[in-house]
Short mmCIF file of C-alpha atoms in Angstrom, two decimals:
data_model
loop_
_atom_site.label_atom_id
_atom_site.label_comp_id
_atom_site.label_asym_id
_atom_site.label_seq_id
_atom_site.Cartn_x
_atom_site.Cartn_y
_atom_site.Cartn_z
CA UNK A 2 224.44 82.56 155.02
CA UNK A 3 225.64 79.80 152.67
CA UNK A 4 224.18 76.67 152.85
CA UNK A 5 222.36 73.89 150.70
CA UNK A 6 218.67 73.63 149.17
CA UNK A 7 218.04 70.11 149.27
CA UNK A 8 215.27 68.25 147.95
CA UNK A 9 214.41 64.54 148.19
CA UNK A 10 212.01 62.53 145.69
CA UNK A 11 209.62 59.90 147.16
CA UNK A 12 205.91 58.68 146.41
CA UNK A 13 203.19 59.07 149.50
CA UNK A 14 203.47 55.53 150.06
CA UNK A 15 206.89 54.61 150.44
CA UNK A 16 208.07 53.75 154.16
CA UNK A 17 211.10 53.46 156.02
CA UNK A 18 211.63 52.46 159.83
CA UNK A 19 207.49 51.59 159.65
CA UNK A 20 206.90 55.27 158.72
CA UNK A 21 206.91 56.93 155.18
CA UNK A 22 210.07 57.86 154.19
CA UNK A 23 208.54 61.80 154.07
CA UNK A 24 208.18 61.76 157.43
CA UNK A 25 211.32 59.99 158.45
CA UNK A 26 213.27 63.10 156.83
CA UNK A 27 211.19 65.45 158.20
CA UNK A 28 212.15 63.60 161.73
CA UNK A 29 215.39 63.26 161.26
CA UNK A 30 216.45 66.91 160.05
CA UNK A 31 214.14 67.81 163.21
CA UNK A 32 216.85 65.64 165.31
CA UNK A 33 219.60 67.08 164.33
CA UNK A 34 218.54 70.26 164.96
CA UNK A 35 217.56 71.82 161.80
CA UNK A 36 215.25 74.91 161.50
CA UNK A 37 212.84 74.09 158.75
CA UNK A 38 211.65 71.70 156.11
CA UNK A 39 208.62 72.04 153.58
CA UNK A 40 206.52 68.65 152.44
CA UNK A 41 205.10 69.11 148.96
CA UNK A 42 202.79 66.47 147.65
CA UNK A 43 202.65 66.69 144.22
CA UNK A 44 199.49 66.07 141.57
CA UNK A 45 201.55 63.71 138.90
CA UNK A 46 204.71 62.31 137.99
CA UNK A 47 207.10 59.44 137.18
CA UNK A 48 209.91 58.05 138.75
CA UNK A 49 213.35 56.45 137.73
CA UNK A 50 211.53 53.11 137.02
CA UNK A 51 209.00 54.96 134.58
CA UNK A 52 206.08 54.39 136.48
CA UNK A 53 203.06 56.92 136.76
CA UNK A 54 202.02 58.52 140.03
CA UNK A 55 199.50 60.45 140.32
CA UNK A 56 196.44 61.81 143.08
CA UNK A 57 193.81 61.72 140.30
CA UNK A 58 190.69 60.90 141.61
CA UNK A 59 190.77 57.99 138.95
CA UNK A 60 194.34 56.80 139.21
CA UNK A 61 195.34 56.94 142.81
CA UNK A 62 198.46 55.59 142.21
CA UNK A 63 201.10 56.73 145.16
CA UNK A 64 201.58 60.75 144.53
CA UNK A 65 204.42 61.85 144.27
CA UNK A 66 205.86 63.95 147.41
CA UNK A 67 209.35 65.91 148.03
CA UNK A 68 210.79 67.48 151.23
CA UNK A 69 212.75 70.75 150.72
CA UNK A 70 215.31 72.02 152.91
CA UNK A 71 217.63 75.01 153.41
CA UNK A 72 220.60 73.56 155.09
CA UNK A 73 223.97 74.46 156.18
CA UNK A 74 226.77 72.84 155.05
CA UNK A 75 226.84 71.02 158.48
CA UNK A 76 223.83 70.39 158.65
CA UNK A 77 223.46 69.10 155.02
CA UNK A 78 226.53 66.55 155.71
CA UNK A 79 224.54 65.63 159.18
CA UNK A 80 221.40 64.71 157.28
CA UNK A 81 222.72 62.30 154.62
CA UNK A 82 225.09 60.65 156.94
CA UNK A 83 222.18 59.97 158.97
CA UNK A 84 220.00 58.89 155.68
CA UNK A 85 222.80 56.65 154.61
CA UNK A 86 223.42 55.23 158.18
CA UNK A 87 219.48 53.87 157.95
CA UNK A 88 219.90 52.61 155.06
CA UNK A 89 217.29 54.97 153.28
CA UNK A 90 217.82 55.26 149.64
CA UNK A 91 215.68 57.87 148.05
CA UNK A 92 216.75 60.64 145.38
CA UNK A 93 217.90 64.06 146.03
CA UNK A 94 218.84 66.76 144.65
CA UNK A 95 221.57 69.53 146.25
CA UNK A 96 222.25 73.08 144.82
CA UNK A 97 224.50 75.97 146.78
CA UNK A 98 222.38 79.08 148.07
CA UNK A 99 222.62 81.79 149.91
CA UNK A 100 219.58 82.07 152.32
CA UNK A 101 218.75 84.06 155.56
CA UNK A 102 215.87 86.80 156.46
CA UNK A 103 215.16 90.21 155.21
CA UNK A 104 214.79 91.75 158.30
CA UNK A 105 215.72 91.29 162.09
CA UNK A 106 211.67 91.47 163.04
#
């Protein structure tokens, strides 16, 4: 199958709607019926404003997280339409892929 692998950006702390904007993707590729999604919460990083985040037992400071998805294109379109209808702005990333399973089992 052809499709999407999408992955959006955000810090554990970040909110949208009253829930964190993780979540709120998570939810809302659930609505529209998608199969999947992985959270990742990541150790370190920085963002576009060049702040730190990190878990560190010495720095909390927001860890980073990202949601990855394997999408159709449908369901790819469905998803940011629905992220830009909220009013969510968050960073992504999109690359073509072919995905599917290895076996019928």
């Amino acid at each position: 199958m052809q499709g999407y692998f999408i992955t959006f950006f955000t810090q554990q702390s970040r909110e949208h709607e009253g829930m964190p904007i993780a979540t709120w993707i998570v939810e809302a590729a659930r609505a529209i019926g998608v199969r999947g999604a992985t959270l990742f919460s990541g150790r370190e990083g920085f963002g576009h404003d060049g702040r730190f985040h990190s878990d560190n037992f010495f720095d909390l400071d927001d860890p980073p997280v990202q949601v990855a998805l394997a999408l159709t294109g449908e369901e790819c379109d469905a998803l940011l339409t629905r992220c830009a209808e909220s009013n969510l702005r968050v960073f992504y990333t999109r690359s073509e892929i072919e995905f599917g399973f290895t076996s019928d089992g």
